[in-house]
Coordinates of C-alpha atoms in Angstrom, one line a residue:
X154 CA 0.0 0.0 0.0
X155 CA 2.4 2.3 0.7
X156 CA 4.4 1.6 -2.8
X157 CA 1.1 2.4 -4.4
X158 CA 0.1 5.4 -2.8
X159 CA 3.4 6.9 -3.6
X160 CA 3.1 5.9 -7.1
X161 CA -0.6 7.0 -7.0
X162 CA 0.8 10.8 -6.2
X163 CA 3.4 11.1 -8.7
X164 CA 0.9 9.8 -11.7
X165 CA -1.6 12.5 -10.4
X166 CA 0.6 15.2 -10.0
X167 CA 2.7 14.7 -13.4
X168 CA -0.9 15.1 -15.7
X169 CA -1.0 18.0 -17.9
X170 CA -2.3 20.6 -15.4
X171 CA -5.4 20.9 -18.0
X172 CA -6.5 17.6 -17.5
X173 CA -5.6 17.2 -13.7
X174 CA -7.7 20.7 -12.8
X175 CA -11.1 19.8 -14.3
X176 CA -10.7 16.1 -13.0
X177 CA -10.3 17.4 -9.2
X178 CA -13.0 20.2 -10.0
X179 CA -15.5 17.2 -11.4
X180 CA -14.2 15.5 -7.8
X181 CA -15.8 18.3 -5.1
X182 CA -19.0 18.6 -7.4
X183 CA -19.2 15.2 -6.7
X184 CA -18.3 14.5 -3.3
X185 CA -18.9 17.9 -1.4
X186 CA -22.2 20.6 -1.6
X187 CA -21.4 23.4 -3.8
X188 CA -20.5 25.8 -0.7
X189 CA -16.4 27.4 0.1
X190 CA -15.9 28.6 2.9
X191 CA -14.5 31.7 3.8
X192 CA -12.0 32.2 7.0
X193 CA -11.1 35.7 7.9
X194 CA -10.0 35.3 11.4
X195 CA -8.9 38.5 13.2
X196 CA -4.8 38.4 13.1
X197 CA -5.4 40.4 9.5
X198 CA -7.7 43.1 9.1
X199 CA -10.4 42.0 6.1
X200 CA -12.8 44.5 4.8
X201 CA -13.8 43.3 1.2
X202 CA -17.3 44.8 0.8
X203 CA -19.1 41.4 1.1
X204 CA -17.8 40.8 4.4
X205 CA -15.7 43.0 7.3
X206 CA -14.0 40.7 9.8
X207 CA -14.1 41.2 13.7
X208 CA -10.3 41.5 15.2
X209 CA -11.0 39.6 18.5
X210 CA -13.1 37.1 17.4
X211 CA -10.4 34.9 16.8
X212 CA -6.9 35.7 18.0
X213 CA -3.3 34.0 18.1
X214 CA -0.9 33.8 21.2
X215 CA 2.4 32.7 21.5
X216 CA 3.6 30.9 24.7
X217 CA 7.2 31.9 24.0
X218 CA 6.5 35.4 23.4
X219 CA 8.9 36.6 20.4
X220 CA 11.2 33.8 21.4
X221 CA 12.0 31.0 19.5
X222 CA 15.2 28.6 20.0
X223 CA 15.1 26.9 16.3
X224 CA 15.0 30.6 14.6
X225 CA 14.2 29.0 11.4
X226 CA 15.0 30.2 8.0
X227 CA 11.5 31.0 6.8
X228 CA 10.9 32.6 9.8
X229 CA 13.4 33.9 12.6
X230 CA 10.4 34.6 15.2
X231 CA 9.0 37.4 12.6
X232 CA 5.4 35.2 12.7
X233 CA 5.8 35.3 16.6
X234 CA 5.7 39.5 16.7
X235 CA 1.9 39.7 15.6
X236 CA 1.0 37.3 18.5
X237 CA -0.7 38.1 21.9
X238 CA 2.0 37.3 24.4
X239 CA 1.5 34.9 27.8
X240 CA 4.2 33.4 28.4
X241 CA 3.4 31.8 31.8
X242 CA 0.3 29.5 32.5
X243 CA -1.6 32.1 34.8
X244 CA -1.0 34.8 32.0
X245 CA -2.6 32.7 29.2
X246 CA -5.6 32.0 31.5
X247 CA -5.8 35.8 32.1
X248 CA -5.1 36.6 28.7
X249 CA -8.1 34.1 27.8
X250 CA -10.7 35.3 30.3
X251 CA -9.8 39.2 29.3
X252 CA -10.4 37.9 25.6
X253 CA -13.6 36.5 26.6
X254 CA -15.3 39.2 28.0
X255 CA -14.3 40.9 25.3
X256 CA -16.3 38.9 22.5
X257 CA -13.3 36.4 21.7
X258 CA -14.7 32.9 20.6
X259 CA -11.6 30.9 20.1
X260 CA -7.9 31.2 20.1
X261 CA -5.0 29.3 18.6
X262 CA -2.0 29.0 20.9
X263 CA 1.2 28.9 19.5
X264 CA 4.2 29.5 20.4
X265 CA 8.3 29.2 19.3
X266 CA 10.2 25.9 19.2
X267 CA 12.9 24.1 21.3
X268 CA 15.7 22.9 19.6
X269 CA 13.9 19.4 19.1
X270 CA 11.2 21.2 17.3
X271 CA 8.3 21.0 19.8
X272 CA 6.4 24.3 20.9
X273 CA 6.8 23.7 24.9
X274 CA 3.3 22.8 25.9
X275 CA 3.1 20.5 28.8
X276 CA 3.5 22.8 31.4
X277 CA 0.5 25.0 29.7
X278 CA -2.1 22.1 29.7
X279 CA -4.1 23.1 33.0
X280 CA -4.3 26.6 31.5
X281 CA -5.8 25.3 28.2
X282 CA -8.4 23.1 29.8
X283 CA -9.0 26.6 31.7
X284 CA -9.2 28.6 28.4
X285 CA -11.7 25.3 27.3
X286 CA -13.9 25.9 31.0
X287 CA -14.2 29.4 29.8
X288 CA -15.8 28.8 26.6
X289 CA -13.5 29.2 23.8
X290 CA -12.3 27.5 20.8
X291 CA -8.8 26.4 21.4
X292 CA -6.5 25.1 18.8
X293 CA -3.1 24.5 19.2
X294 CA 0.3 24.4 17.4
X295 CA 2.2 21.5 18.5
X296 CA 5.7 20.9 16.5
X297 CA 6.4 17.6 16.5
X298 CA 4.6 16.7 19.4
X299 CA 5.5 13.6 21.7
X300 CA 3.0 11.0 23.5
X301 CA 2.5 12.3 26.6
X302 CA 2.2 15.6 25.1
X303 CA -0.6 14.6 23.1
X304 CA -2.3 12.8 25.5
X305 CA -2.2 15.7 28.0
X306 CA -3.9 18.2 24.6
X307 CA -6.6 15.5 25.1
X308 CA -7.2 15.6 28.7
X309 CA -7.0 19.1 28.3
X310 CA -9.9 18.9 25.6
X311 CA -8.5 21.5 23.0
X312 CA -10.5 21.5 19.9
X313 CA -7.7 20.9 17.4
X314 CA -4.5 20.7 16.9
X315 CA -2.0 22.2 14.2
X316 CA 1.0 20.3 12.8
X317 CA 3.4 21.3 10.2
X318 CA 4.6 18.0 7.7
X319 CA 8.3 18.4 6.2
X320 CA 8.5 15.6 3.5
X321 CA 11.9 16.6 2.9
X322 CA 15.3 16.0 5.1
X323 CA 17.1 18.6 3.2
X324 CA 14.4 21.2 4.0
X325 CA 13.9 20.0 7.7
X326 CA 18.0 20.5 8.4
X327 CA 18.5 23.8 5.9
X328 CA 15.4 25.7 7.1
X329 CA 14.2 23.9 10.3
X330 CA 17.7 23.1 11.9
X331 CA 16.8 20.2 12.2
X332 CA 17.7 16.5 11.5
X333 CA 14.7 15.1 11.3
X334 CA 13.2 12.3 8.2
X335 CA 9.6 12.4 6.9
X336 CA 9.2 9.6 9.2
X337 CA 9.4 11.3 12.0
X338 CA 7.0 14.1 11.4
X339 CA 4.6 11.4 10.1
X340 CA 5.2 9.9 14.0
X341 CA 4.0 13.3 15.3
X342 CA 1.1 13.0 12.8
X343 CA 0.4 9.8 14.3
X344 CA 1.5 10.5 18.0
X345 CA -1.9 13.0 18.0
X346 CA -4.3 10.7 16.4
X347 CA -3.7 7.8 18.3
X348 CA -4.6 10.4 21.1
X349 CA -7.6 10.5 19.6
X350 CA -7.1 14.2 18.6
X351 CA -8.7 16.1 16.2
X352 CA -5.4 17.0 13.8
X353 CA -5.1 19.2 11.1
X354 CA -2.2 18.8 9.1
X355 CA -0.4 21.5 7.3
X356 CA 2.5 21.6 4.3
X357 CA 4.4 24.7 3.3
X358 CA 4.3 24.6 -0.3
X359 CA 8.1 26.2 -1.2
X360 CA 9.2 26.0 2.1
X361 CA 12.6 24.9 1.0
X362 CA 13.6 28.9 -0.5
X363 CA 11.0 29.0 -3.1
X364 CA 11.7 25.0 -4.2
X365 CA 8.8 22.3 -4.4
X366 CA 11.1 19.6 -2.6
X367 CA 8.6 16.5 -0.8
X368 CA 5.4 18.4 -0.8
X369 CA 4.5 15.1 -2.1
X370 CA 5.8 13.4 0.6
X371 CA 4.7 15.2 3.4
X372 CA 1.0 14.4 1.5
X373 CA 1.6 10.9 1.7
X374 CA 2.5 11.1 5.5
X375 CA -1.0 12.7 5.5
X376 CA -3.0 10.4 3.4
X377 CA -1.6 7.4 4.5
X378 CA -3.3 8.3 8.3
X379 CA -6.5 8.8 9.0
X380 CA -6.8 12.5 8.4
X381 CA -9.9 13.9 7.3
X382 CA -8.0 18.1 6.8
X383 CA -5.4 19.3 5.2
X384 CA -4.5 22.9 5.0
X385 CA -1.8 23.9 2.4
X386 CA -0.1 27.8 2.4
X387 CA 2.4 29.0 0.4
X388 CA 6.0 29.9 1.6
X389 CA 6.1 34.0 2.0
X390 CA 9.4 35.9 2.0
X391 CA 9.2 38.0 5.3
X392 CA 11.5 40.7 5.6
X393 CA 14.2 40.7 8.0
X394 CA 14.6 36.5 7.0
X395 CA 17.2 34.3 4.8
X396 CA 14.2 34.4 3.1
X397 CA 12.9 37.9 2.3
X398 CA 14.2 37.8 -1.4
X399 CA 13.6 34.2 -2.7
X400 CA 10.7 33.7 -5.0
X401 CA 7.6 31.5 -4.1
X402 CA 6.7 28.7 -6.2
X403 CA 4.3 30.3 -8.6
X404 CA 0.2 29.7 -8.1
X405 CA -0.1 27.3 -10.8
X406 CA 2.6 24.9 -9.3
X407 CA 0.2 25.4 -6.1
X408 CA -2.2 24.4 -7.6
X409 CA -1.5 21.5 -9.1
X410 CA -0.1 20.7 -5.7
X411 CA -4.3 21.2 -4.5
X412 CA -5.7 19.2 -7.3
X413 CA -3.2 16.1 -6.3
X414 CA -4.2 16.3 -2.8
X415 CA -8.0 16.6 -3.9
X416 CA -7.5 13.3 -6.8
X417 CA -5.8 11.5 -4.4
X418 CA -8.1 11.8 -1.8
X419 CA -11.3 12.7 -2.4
X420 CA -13.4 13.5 0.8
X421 CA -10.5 15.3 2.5
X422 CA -11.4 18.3 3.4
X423 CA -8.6 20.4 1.7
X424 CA -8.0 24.6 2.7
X425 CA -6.2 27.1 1.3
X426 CA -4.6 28.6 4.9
X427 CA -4.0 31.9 5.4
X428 CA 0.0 32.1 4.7
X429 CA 0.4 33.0 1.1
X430 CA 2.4 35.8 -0.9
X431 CA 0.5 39.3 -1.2
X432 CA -0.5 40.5 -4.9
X433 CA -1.2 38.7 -7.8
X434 CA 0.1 35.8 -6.5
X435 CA -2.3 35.7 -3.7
X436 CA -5.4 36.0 -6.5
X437 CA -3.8 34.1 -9.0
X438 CA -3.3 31.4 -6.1
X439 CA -6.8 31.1 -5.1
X440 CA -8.3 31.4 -8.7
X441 CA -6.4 27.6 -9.5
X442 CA -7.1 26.9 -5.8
X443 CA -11.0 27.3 -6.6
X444 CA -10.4 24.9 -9.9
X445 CA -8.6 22.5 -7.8
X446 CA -11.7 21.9 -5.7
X447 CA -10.5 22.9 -2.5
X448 CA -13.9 23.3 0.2
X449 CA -12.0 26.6 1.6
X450 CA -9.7 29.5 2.1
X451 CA -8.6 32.4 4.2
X452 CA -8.7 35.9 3.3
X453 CA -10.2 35.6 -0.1
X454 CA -9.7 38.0 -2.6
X455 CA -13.2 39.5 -3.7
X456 CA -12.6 38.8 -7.3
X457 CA -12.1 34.5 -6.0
X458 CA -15.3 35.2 -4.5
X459 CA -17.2 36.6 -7.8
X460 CA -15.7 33.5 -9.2
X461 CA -16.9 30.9 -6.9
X462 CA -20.4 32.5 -7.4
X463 CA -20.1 32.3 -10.9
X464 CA -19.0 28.4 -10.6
X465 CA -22.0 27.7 -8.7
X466 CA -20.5 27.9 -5.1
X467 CA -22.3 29.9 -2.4
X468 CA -19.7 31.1 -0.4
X469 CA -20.0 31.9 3.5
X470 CA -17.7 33.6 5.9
X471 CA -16.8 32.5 9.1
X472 CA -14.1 34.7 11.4
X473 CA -12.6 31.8 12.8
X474 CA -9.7 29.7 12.0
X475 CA -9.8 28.2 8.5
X476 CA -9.0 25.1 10.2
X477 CA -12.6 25.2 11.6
X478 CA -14.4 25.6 8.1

């Protein structure tokens, strides 16, 4: 099984882009009702004349503050800046009850990494059962996250969890600092499922400076489990990174990177996250995105959204976390 679902990707992914887009596209008309959803949650400010998001419906905080230990390529904490801080237990349960009364619904908790990749959870899981007892959504970004890590999320009763999948060992050394195989983020994966998580998987398309490199890897760690989300986002030079002046893979590469994932497994609910280059790009992006049959995105331009209307699809919003669509 595993020889054939590899060989299953690469036949998929290597049709003429002109046959592999209307095939996906004929896919979600057949497996999915013609709706996308829409995620705007309030890290960004969205205004686009169909819909104006709330800012603290949805927010993001980092456990770690601005710190990270890994300081990865892609990165260097720059993510971690735009983050609510609470970096000790009794300040994220603060934090969440001051979000509360102020209309918050849910939060995603995030954080920087240790040097073996893991955002450092455990001694946070009392407060996130608390942040649960007060009502909110709570979804959290693990790293690679170990068993008793994953059980404690469960006990803790978050509502999701997050996890990057590197399907590359060159990428996960040159841009993660670490030395880490496929393998082992497919362990994660399956570390928080067999803790009978809800997990929603996510791959950096690019992540290796602008390269594809085992995109189609890190899909077959996903496919291979019992996963019924994927989100995919698009690697997005940030200034003051290694990074800032490489070029991201262009929106048709993404897109038949969408339409392989959608062939090759066709009730997965597949999103278009939030991380993306500005631009063109971003609407060029989403345009293939919608042809690849993906049920969802973030931040949508409005001219995706005439689009999907004129393909038949009724879009709604939602001010949460794409994850949740």
């Amino acid at each position: 099984m595993p020889v054939e679902l590899r060989r299953q990707l690469a036949e998929v992914y290597h049709l003429p882009l002109k046959e592999l887009l209307p095939a996906a596209w004929r896919l979600r008309l057949k497996n999915f009702p013609p709706v996308l959803g829409l995620a705007t949650p309030g890290s960004k400010h969205y205004d686009s004349g169909d819909h104006r998001n709330h800012r603290r419906l949805f927010v993001t905080i980092s456990i770690t503050g601005q710190g990270c230990r890994l300081q990865c390529e892609h990165c260097r904490g720059e993510l971690l800046k735009s983050m609510y801080p609470a970096t000790t237990p009794a300040a994220l349960l603060e934090l969440g009850r001051q979000l509360k009364d102020g209309g918050c619904r849910g939060v995603l908790v995030s954080g920087g990494a240790d040097l073996g990749g893991r955002v450092p959870l455990l001694p946070y899981l009392e407060a996130l059962a608390g942040l649960k007892g007060l009502g909110l959504k709570v979804i959290v970004h693990t790293g690679l996250a170990d068993p008793a890590t994953a059980r404690g999320l469960k006990n803790a009763g978050v509502d999701q969890v997050l996890l990057d999948i590197i399907g590359d060992r060159e990428t996960a050394r040159r841009v993660y600092h670490l030395e880490m195989e496929p393998t082992d983020y497919g362990a994660a994966l399956e570390n928080l499922l067999s803790a009978g998580l809800k997990v929603v998987p996510h791959i950096v398309a690019g992540l290796n400076f602008g390269r594809l490199a085992g995109e189609l890897e890190a899909l077959y760690q996903v496919l291979s489990r019992d996963c019924r989300d994927l989100v995919l986002v698009v690697l997005t030079p940030l200034p003051g990174t290694p990074m800032a002046g490489i070029t991201p893979p262009p929106p048709a590469a993404v897109g038949r990177l969408l339409a392989t994932a959608r062939l090759a497994g066709p009730r997965l609910n597949i999103l278009l996250g939030c991380a993306r280059p500005a631009g063109r790009h971003r609407l060029w992006t989403e345009l293939y995105a919608l042809r690849a049959g993906v049920n969802g995105m973030a931040y949508p331009h409005e001219a995706t959204v005439a689009r999907a209307r004129r393909l038949g699809l009724k879009p709604f919003f939602s001010d949460l976390c794409c994850s949740l669509l």
